[in-house]
Structure formats: structure tokens, C-alpha cells
mmCIF file of C-alpha atoms in Angstrom:
data_model
loop_
_atom_site.group_PDB
_atom_site.id
_atom_site.type_symbol
_atom_site.label_atom_id
_atom_site.label_comp_id
_atom_site.label_asym_id
_atom_site.label_seq_id
_atom_site.Cartn_x
_atom_site.Cartn_y
_atom_site.Cartn_z
ATOM 1 C CA MET A 10 155.447 6.930 -29.158
ATOM 2 C CA THR A 11 157.923 9.322 -29.517
ATOM 3 C CA MET A 12 159.393 11.674 -26.472
ATOM 4 C CA THR A 13 159.532 16.070 -27.977
ATOM 5 C CA SER A 14 161.777 17.975 -24.984
ATOM 6 C CA PRO A 15 160.068 21.276 -23.944
ATOM 7 C CA THR A 16 161.537 24.131 -25.744
ATOM 8 C CA PRO A 17 163.569 26.050 -23.985
ATOM 9 C CA THR A 18 161.888 29.715 -23.152
ATOM 10 C CA ALA A 19 164.382 32.920 -22.843
ATOM 11 C CA PRO A 20 164.835 34.801 -19.596
ATOM 12 C CA VAL A 21 162.472 37.506 -19.000
ATOM 13 C CA LYS A 22 165.206 40.669 -18.329
ATOM 14 C CA VAL A 23 163.182 43.246 -15.262
ATOM 15 C CA ALA A 24 164.214 46.157 -15.947
ATOM 16 C CA PRO A 25 165.767 48.137 -12.340
ATOM 17 C CA ALA A 26 163.184 50.372 -10.577
ATOM 18 C CA PRO A 27 164.268 53.779 -10.353
ATOM 19 C CA ARG A 28 166.579 55.077 -8.123
ATOM 20 C CA SER A 29 164.640 57.507 -5.605
ATOM 21 C CA THR A 30 166.935 60.454 -4.721
ATOM 22 C CA GLY A 31 164.504 61.647 -2.209
ATOM 23 C CA PRO A 32 160.774 63.084 -1.745
ATOM 24 C CA SER A 33 159.189 64.631 -4.132
ATOM 25 C CA ARG A 34 158.556 68.261 -3.709
ATOM 26 C CA PRO A 35 155.090 69.430 -5.716
ATOM 27 C CA SER A 36 156.273 72.530 -8.002
ATOM 28 C CA ARG A 37 155.420 75.416 -7.349
ATOM 29 C CA PHE A 38 154.440 76.510 -10.629
ATOM 30 C CA ARG A 39 152.320 73.184 -11.458
ATOM 31 C CA MET A 40 148.728 73.583 -11.053
ATOM 32 C CA GLY A 41 146.729 70.724 -9.861
ATOM 33 C CA ALA A 42 143.144 69.618 -9.564
ATOM 34 C CA GLY A 43 142.159 71.655 -6.325
ATOM 35 C CA GLN A 44 145.452 73.674 -5.918
ATOM 36 C CA GLN A 45 146.274 76.935 -5.363
ATOM 37 C CA MET A 46 149.234 79.275 -6.398
ATOM 38 C CA LYS A 47 151.025 80.675 -3.384
ATOM 39 C CA GLY A 48 152.055 83.806 -3.540
ATOM 40 C CA GLY A 49 155.069 84.736 -1.541
ATOM 41 C CA PRO A 50 156.579 87.548 0.403
ATOM 42 C CA PHE A 51 156.281 90.453 -2.062
ATOM 43 C CA ALA A 52 152.841 89.863 -3.434
ATOM 44 C CA TYR A 53 150.926 90.208 0.184
ATOM 45 C CA ALA A 54 152.672 93.264 0.324
ATOM 46 C CA ALA A 55 151.530 94.481 -2.860
ATOM 47 C CA LEU A 56 148.264 93.607 -2.700
ATOM 48 C CA ALA A 57 148.468 95.278 1.568
ATOM 49 C CA VAL A 58 149.415 98.848 -0.672
ATOM 50 C CA ILE A 59 147.297 98.390 -3.036
ATOM 51 C CA GLY A 60 144.552 97.905 -0.293
ATOM 52 C CA LEU A 61 145.312 100.643 1.701
ATOM 53 C CA GLY A 62 145.643 102.588 -1.733
ATOM 54 C CA SER A 63 141.980 101.507 -2.228
ATOM 55 C CA LEU A 64 141.077 102.920 1.431
ATOM 56 C CA LEU A 65 143.144 105.781 1.940
ATOM 57 C CA PRO A 66 139.832 108.097 0.071
ATOM 58 C CA LEU A 67 137.347 106.879 2.173
ATOM 59 C CA TYR A 68 139.357 107.402 5.583
ATOM 60 C CA TRP A 69 139.911 111.306 4.563
ATOM 61 C CA THR A 70 136.399 111.962 3.570
ATOM 62 C CA LEU A 71 135.573 109.966 7.027
ATOM 63 C CA VAL A 72 137.705 111.577 8.415
ATOM 64 C CA ALA A 73 136.690 115.240 6.532
ATOM 65 C CA ALA A 74 133.187 114.656 7.742
ATOM 66 C CA SER A 75 133.906 114.652 11.214
ATOM 67 C CA ARG A 76 135.944 117.913 11.365
ATOM 68 C CA THR A 77 135.137 121.448 10.892
ATOM 69 C CA GLN A 78 135.995 123.228 7.790
ATOM 70 C CA ASP A 79 138.696 124.922 9.194
ATOM 71 C CA GLU A 80 140.656 122.291 10.422
ATOM 72 C CA VAL A 81 139.910 119.899 6.932
ATOM 73 C CA LEU A 82 141.559 123.835 4.918
ATOM 74 C CA ALA A 83 144.315 123.807 7.511
ATOM 75 C CA SER A 84 148.151 124.372 5.577
ATOM 76 C CA THR A 85 148.571 120.911 8.399
ATOM 77 C CA PRO A 86 144.827 118.800 7.041
ATOM 78 C CA PRO A 87 144.930 116.043 10.417
ATOM 79 C CA PHE A 88 144.852 112.468 10.026
ATOM 80 C CA LEU A 89 142.927 111.250 12.906
ATOM 81 C CA PRO A 90 138.433 111.518 12.914
ATOM 82 C CA GLY A 91 137.266 114.311 15.000
ATOM 83 C CA GLY A 92 133.890 114.873 17.122
ATOM 84 C CA LYS A 93 131.738 116.782 14.922
ATOM 85 C CA LEU A 94 130.681 113.866 12.290
ATOM 86 C CA VAL A 95 126.955 113.350 13.962
ATOM 87 C CA GLU A 96 126.654 116.978 13.766
ATOM 88 C CA ASN A 97 127.764 117.645 10.508
ATOM 89 C CA VAL A 98 125.688 113.928 8.610
ATOM 90 C CA ARG A 99 122.400 115.668 10.105
ATOM 91 C CA THR A 100 123.644 119.023 8.759
ATOM 92 C CA ALA A 101 123.839 117.812 5.313
ATOM 93 C CA TRP A 102 120.888 115.719 6.193
ATOM 94 C CA GLU A 103 118.469 118.343 6.514
ATOM 95 C CA GLN A 104 120.363 120.907 4.059
ATOM 96 C CA ALA A 105 119.702 118.923 1.105
ATOM 97 C CA ASN A 106 116.685 116.146 1.734
ATOM 98 C CA LEU A 107 119.269 113.180 1.984
ATOM 99 C CA GLY A 108 116.176 111.587 2.944
ATOM 100 C CA THR A 109 113.850 111.713 0.048
ATOM 101 C CA ALA A 110 117.126 111.869 -2.176
ATOM 102 C CA ILE A 111 117.938 108.042 -0.748
ATOM 103 C CA LEU A 112 114.477 106.986 -1.875
ATOM 104 C CA ASN A 113 114.647 108.435 -5.114
ATOM 105 C CA SER A 114 118.450 106.898 -5.104
ATOM 106 C CA VAL A 115 117.230 103.450 -4.100
ATOM 107 C CA ILE A 116 113.777 103.119 -6.849
ATOM 108 C CA VAL A 117 115.780 104.309 -9.825
ATOM 109 C CA ALA A 118 118.436 102.000 -9.009
ATOM 110 C CA ALA A 119 116.627 98.942 -8.048
ATOM 111 C CA SER A 120 114.103 100.047 -11.149
ATOM 112 C CA ILE A 121 116.844 100.266 -13.580
ATOM 113 C CA THR A 122 118.835 97.029 -12.708
ATOM 114 C CA ALA A 123 116.073 94.518 -12.621
ATOM 115 C CA ALA A 124 115.440 95.983 -16.286
ATOM 116 C CA THR A 125 118.634 95.308 -17.255
ATOM 117 C CA LEU A 126 119.204 92.071 -15.808
ATOM 118 C CA PHE A 127 115.613 91.021 -17.338
ATOM 119 C CA PHE A 128 115.496 91.894 -20.751
ATOM 120 C CA CYS A 129 119.457 91.825 -21.162
ATOM 121 C CA THR A 130 119.227 88.329 -20.554
ATOM 122 C CA LEU A 131 116.600 87.470 -22.683
ATOM 123 C CA ALA A 132 118.540 89.564 -26.370
ATOM 124 C CA GLY A 133 121.559 88.297 -24.748
ATOM 125 C CA TYR A 134 119.923 84.650 -25.583
ATOM 126 C CA ALA A 135 118.736 85.202 -28.507
ATOM 127 C CA PHE A 136 121.486 86.830 -30.308
ATOM 128 C CA ALA A 137 124.344 83.379 -28.564
ATOM 129 C CA LYS A 138 121.228 81.101 -29.107
ATOM 130 C CA MET A 139 118.504 81.591 -31.436
ATOM 131 C CA ARG A 140 118.567 81.390 -35.215
ATOM 132 C CA PHE A 141 116.978 84.526 -37.195
ATOM 133 C CA ARG A 142 117.654 86.930 -40.294
ATOM 134 C CA GLY A 143 119.042 89.597 -39.367
ATOM 135 C CA ARG A 144 121.047 88.413 -36.412
ATOM 136 C CA GLY A 145 124.259 89.299 -37.310
ATOM 137 C CA TRP A 146 123.329 93.530 -38.200
ATOM 138 C CA LEU A 147 121.529 93.820 -35.456
ATOM 139 C CA MET A 148 124.207 92.702 -32.812
ATOM 140 C CA THR A 149 126.051 95.186 -35.016
ATOM 141 C CA ALA A 150 123.726 98.043 -34.219
ATOM 142 C CA VAL A 151 123.263 97.339 -30.673
ATOM 143 C CA ILE A 152 127.598 97.416 -30.691
ATOM 144 C CA ALA A 153 127.574 100.439 -32.571
ATOM 145 C CA THR A 154 125.619 102.576 -30.464
ATOM 146 C CA LEU A 155 128.757 102.219 -27.253
ATOM 147 C CA THR A 156 130.462 104.333 -29.328
ATOM 148 C CA ILE A 157 127.571 107.068 -29.557
ATOM 149 C CA PRO A 158 128.388 109.968 -26.235
ATOM 150 C CA PRO A 159 125.730 109.856 -24.509
ATOM 151 C CA GLN A 160 125.773 114.090 -24.911
ATOM 152 C CA LEU A 161 124.709 113.799 -27.737
ATOM 153 C CA SER A 162 120.601 111.921 -26.948
ATOM 154 C CA VAL A 163 120.366 114.881 -24.192
ATOM 155 C CA VAL A 164 118.269 117.019 -26.529
ATOM 156 C CA PRO A 165 116.056 115.062 -28.027
ATOM 157 C CA LEU A 166 115.783 112.743 -24.790
ATOM 158 C CA PHE A 167 114.576 116.100 -22.112
ATOM 159 C CA MET A 168 111.901 117.240 -25.307
ATOM 160 C CA MET A 169 110.698 113.033 -25.745
ATOM 161 C CA MET A 170 110.473 112.897 -21.671
ATOM 162 C CA SER A 171 108.946 116.350 -21.566
ATOM 163 C CA GLY A 172 106.193 115.581 -23.656
ATOM 164 C CA LEU A 173 105.465 112.641 -22.060
ATOM 165 C CA GLY A 174 104.834 115.327 -18.663
ATOM 166 C CA TRP A 175 107.635 113.208 -16.744
ATOM 167 C CA GLY A 176 109.526 116.454 -16.827
ATOM 168 C CA GLY A 177 111.007 116.065 -13.163
ATOM 169 C CA GLN A 178 109.853 112.555 -12.299
ATOM 170 C CA LEU A 179 112.082 109.526 -11.659
ATOM 171 C CA GLU A 180 110.275 107.495 -14.797
ATOM 172 C CA SER A 181 112.486 110.608 -16.563
ATOM 173 C CA VAL A 182 115.361 108.456 -15.171
ATOM 174 C CA ILE A 183 114.245 105.079 -14.907
ATOM 175 C CA LEU A 184 112.778 104.604 -18.660
ATOM 176 C CA PRO A 185 115.728 105.018 -21.575
ATOM 177 C CA THR A 186 117.835 103.075 -19.231
ATOM 178 C CA LEU A 187 116.119 100.033 -18.843
ATOM 179 C CA VAL A 188 118.424 98.175 -21.747
ATOM 180 C CA SER A 189 121.891 98.881 -21.676
ATOM 181 C CA ALA A 190 123.599 97.712 -25.105
ATOM 182 C CA PHE A 191 127.112 96.719 -22.892
ATOM 183 C CA GLY A 192 124.476 94.328 -21.428
ATOM 184 C CA VAL A 193 123.391 93.100 -24.122
ATOM 185 C CA PHE A 194 126.484 91.967 -25.373
ATOM 186 C CA PHE A 195 127.803 91.223 -21.815
ATOM 187 C CA MET A 196 125.670 88.232 -21.590
ATOM 188 C CA ARG A 197 125.299 87.135 -25.166
ATOM 189 C CA GLN A 198 129.113 87.026 -24.404
ATOM 190 C CA TYR A 199 128.657 85.018 -21.634
ATOM 191 C CA LEU A 200 125.752 82.598 -22.855
ATOM 192 C CA ILE A 201 127.848 81.962 -26.284
ATOM 193 C CA GLU A 202 130.032 80.139 -24.301
ATOM 194 C CA ALA A 203 128.073 78.774 -21.181
ATOM 195 C CA LEU A 204 125.431 77.036 -22.650
ATOM 196 C CA PRO A 205 125.461 74.498 -24.280
ATOM 197 C CA TYR A 206 123.302 73.666 -27.614
ATOM 198 C CA GLU A 207 122.692 70.202 -26.600
ATOM 199 C CA LEU A 208 120.885 71.365 -23.281
ATOM 200 C CA ILE A 209 118.777 73.382 -25.287
ATOM 201 C CA GLU A 210 118.148 69.995 -27.402
ATOM 202 C CA ALA A 211 117.286 68.530 -25.112
ATOM 203 C CA ALA A 212 114.581 70.897 -23.623
ATOM 204 C CA LYS A 213 113.094 70.867 -26.178
ATOM 205 C CA ILE A 214 112.504 66.787 -27.038
ATOM 206 C CA ASP A 215 110.766 67.286 -23.210
ATOM 207 C CA GLY A 216 108.336 69.199 -24.852
ATOM 208 C CA ALA A 217 109.776 72.759 -23.099
ATOM 209 C CA ASN A 218 108.677 75.726 -25.241
ATOM 210 C CA ASN A 219 111.025 79.110 -25.216
ATOM 211 C CA PHE A 220 109.332 80.705 -21.921
ATOM 212 C CA ARG A 221 110.083 77.675 -19.721
ATOM 213 C CA ILE A 222 113.832 77.283 -21.547
ATOM 214 C CA VAL A 223 114.579 80.444 -20.634
ATOM 215 C CA VAL A 224 113.203 80.057 -17.132
ATOM 216 C CA SER A 225 114.728 76.382 -16.203
ATOM 217 C CA VAL A 226 117.531 76.338 -18.593
ATOM 218 C CA VAL A 227 118.542 79.868 -19.288
ATOM 219 C CA LEU A 228 118.148 81.529 -15.999
ATOM 220 C CA PRO A 229 120.283 79.082 -13.843
ATOM 221 C CA VAL A 230 123.131 79.212 -16.569
ATOM 222 C CA ALA A 231 123.380 82.573 -17.172
ATOM 223 C CA ARG A 232 123.413 83.331 -13.391
ATOM 224 C CA PRO A 233 126.724 83.912 -12.412
ATOM 225 C CA ALA A 234 126.816 86.543 -15.425
ATOM 226 C CA MET A 235 123.609 88.722 -14.487
ATOM 227 C CA MET A 236 125.089 88.965 -11.145
ATOM 228 C CA VAL A 237 128.044 90.847 -12.536
ATOM 229 C CA LEU A 238 125.330 92.497 -14.377
ATOM 230 C CA GLY A 239 124.075 93.606 -11.749
ATOM 231 C CA MET A 240 126.284 94.467 -9.959
ATOM 232 C CA LEU A 241 127.625 97.100 -12.243
ATOM 233 C CA THR A 242 124.637 98.936 -13.499
ATOM 234 C CA PHE A 243 123.341 99.396 -9.930
ATOM 235 C CA VAL A 244 126.530 100.755 -8.626
ATOM 236 C CA GLN A 245 126.652 103.209 -12.827
ATOM 237 C CA ALA A 246 123.109 103.899 -11.381
ATOM 238 C CA TRP A 247 123.729 104.734 -7.973
ATOM 239 C CA ASN A 248 126.472 107.127 -9.027
ATOM 240 C CA ASP A 249 124.777 108.616 -11.946
ATOM 241 C CA PHE A 250 124.705 112.656 -12.100
ATOM 242 C CA PHE A 251 124.305 113.823 -15.375
ATOM 243 C CA TRP A 252 121.053 112.866 -17.124
ATOM 244 C CA PRO A 253 119.518 112.647 -13.011
ATOM 245 C CA TYR A 254 120.804 116.328 -12.823
ATOM 246 C CA LEU A 255 118.407 117.495 -15.951
ATOM 247 C CA ALA A 256 116.252 115.646 -16.232
ATOM 248 C CA LEU A 257 114.539 116.312 -12.073
ATOM 249 C CA ASN A 258 115.085 119.675 -9.835
ATOM 250 C CA GLN A 259 115.995 120.135 -6.432
ATOM 251 C CA GLN A 260 112.285 119.015 -4.910
ATOM 252 C CA ASN A 261 112.591 115.297 -5.759
ATOM 253 C CA PRO A 262 116.566 114.700 -6.147
ATOM 254 C CA THR A 263 118.304 111.177 -6.542
ATOM 255 C CA LEU A 264 120.936 111.328 -4.257
ATOM 256 C CA GLN A 265 124.332 112.349 -6.103
ATOM 257 C CA VAL A 266 121.901 116.048 -7.471
ATOM 258 C CA ALA A 267 121.816 116.444 -4.065
ATOM 259 C CA LEU A 268 125.071 116.426 -3.201
ATOM 260 C CA GLY A 269 125.501 119.019 -6.283
ATOM 261 C CA GLN A 270 123.226 121.350 -4.143
ATOM 262 C CA LEU A 271 125.572 121.258 -1.070
ATOM 263 C CA SER A 272 128.533 122.250 -3.217
ATOM 264 C CA ALA A 273 126.608 124.706 -5.326
ATOM 265 C CA SER A 274 127.259 127.379 -3.125
ATOM 266 C CA TYR A 275 129.548 130.305 -3.103
ATOM 267 C CA THR A 276 131.439 128.928 -0.474
ATOM 268 C CA PRO A 277 130.469 125.066 0.036
ATOM 269 C CA ASP A 278 131.180 123.996 3.335
ATOM 270 C CA GLN A 279 133.845 120.919 3.156
ATOM 271 C CA SER A 280 133.016 118.395 6.219
ATOM 272 C CA ILE A 281 129.341 119.228 4.761
ATOM 273 C CA VAL A 282 129.900 118.263 1.249
ATOM 274 C CA MET A 283 132.353 114.770 2.418
ATOM 275 C CA ALA A 284 129.340 113.838 4.732
ATOM 276 C CA GLY A 285 126.758 113.280 2.161
ATOM 277 C CA ALA A 286 130.080 112.007 0.331
ATOM 278 C CA LEU A 287 129.818 109.918 3.475
ATOM 279 C CA ILE A 288 126.020 108.965 3.610
ATOM 280 C CA SER A 289 126.442 108.574 -0.166
ATOM 281 C CA THR A 290 129.148 105.511 -0.024
ATOM 282 C CA LEU A 291 127.455 103.867 2.849
ATOM 283 C CA PRO A 292 124.669 101.385 0.727
ATOM 284 C CA LEU A 293 127.040 100.798 -2.354
ATOM 285 C CA LEU A 294 130.115 98.966 0.679
ATOM 286 C CA VAL A 295 126.441 97.564 1.938
ATOM 287 C CA VAL A 296 125.801 96.029 -0.736
ATOM 288 C CA PHE A 297 129.023 95.031 -1.726
ATOM 289 C CA VAL A 298 129.663 93.056 1.804
ATOM 290 C CA VAL A 299 126.051 91.428 1.631
ATOM 291 C CA PHE A 300 127.069 90.310 -2.131
ATOM 292 C CA GLY A 301 130.102 90.753 -2.710
ATOM 293 C CA LYS A 302 131.077 86.502 -2.013
ATOM 294 C CA LYS A 303 127.831 85.552 -3.426
ATOM 295 C CA ILE A 304 129.196 87.468 -6.809
ATOM 296 C CA VAL A 305 132.910 85.795 -6.468
ATOM 297 C CA GLY A 306 131.361 82.600 -6.106
ATOM 298 C CA GLY A 307 128.933 82.982 -8.633
ATOM 299 C CA ILE A 308 131.787 83.874 -11.119
ATOM 300 C CA MET A 309 133.982 81.035 -10.263
ATOM 301 C CA SER A 310 131.411 78.537 -10.483
ATOM 302 C CA GLY A 311 130.812 80.313 -13.906
ATOM 303 C CA ALA A 312 134.058 79.550 -15.219
ATOM 304 C CA VAL A 313 134.758 75.850 -13.471
ATOM 305 C CA LYS A 314 133.944 73.769 -16.440
ATOM 306 C CA GLY A 315 133.094 69.750 -15.529
#
């Protein structure tokens, strides 16, 4: 019996460990999961200047609304609020019938916002995910309406509202703005990226009809965009002056039309006008304070993909 010696194996070389040069520092420009960029002193200073510049018109409105007209129009305007705010607000409220105007503005803005969100979300979903003949041409026609100046439609729109018997009524302001071309385009662009076809197909496999798909699939996905569109629509409807001024009368105005009546005299009292402007601004501030964080949170949650 022959004995064989084992074959010698070559030694395994182990690579030396890299030399440590100290604790690693996170890069300021490298963003990782869950990390946020930290701004320097210049960024905070720029944000402070922009914030103060944005608040300056609102502060001046408060100052002018709490002073007399002589103080507002003086060569050296005041920089601190005065003691005439309550009196000026009461005068503006009585002269312009602001109670009725605020109620009308709430009805108009809320109705337009709710209708715009409903119809624009449905139309945006149809243009984004449904296949039907002429879809591209119809979307082109919708976008083309954005290039038409609204002044061109004033005369036929006024004749139409008069023919319906809605002259001076809130219906003449609400009906023409139930759907916006911008809202349809905005929702379409959002749903193209945010709503995958797999969710729709899975809902169809489970036996869901189109109504169920819209309620259970489309609306939860479209919620962030709907909040942004709702905020923009409400602000635009609240501040609209041109068409309500033509369609309504002095007995049934919206808030912006009522404010126009304050400054329509030959020598308007600027402190009274500013008091009315302050009243018209407060509801928008309340809406932004209450829903602003939810809107930003909805945008951020809709932007995260995973």
C-alpha cells in the first residue's frame, strides 16, 4: 500500500484593513434616507427678509385701518396701530353691508371649490387613465380654453344669465365657474404619475365598477392634489371681482364687490377702505392657518414613492 503526502496549499493573503483617519463626517451635500439639508445663516437671513416683506402689506393694512384718514395721508405716515380699529370696522360694516357680502362670498367660494374638486378630479382621471376615442383632441381643446381672455366671454355670458333669469343672483356667479380648465389639466398631470394602472386593474379583478374605483382608489390617491387645487380655487373665488361686479347688484354683493362700493365715492375714506380690506383678508388667513399644514403634509406624502 502506497502512502501519498498531502499537496501543500498556498498561503492565503489577507488584505490589510484600511487605515482609519478619524471619525467620518457626514457630507452637507449628501442626502440620505430621512435626512434634511441644513440651511446656513444666509438662508435663515434670506427667509427672514422674505417673511417680513410678505407681512408688511398686511401690517400696513392693520395700521391704516386703526387710524383716521388724516393720519394715513400725512406726509409722515404712522408706523404703529392706533385706537380707531373698532370704529372703522363698524363703519365699513354698516356702509357696505358686509354681513350679507361675507355670507355670499362664503356660499360662492365653497360651492365653486366643491364643484371644481368633484368635476376636475373625475375629468382628470378620465383623461389620465381611461382610453376612449378623441381623448387627445378633447384634452387639447381643454388646454386651448386657457388662452382665451375671460373678457371675451363677458357679453354672451351676461346674456345667457339674463335669459335664465339669474341677473343679480348668486347662481350667475357660481354656474360659469363650476369647472376650470386648469383644474382638469392639474389633476390629469398628477394622476398620470401618482395612480398606477396596477391599482385600477386589481380593483377591476375584485369586481369593482367605475364608481367604486373612483371612490376607493382614485380619491385617496388624488387627495394631496385635491387639497392644493381646493386651496387655490377657494382663494381665487374669494378674491374674484370682475365677473361678480358685472353679474350682481349692490343689494346682493360678494365681499369684493362690497369693498368696491367703499372706494367708489369721489373722496373715499382710506381708513374705512382699509378696514374693509382687513375684514376680507381674515377669512383667508384662518383657512390657511387651519388647512395649511394639512396641505403641505399632503403634498409631501404624495411626493414620497415607495
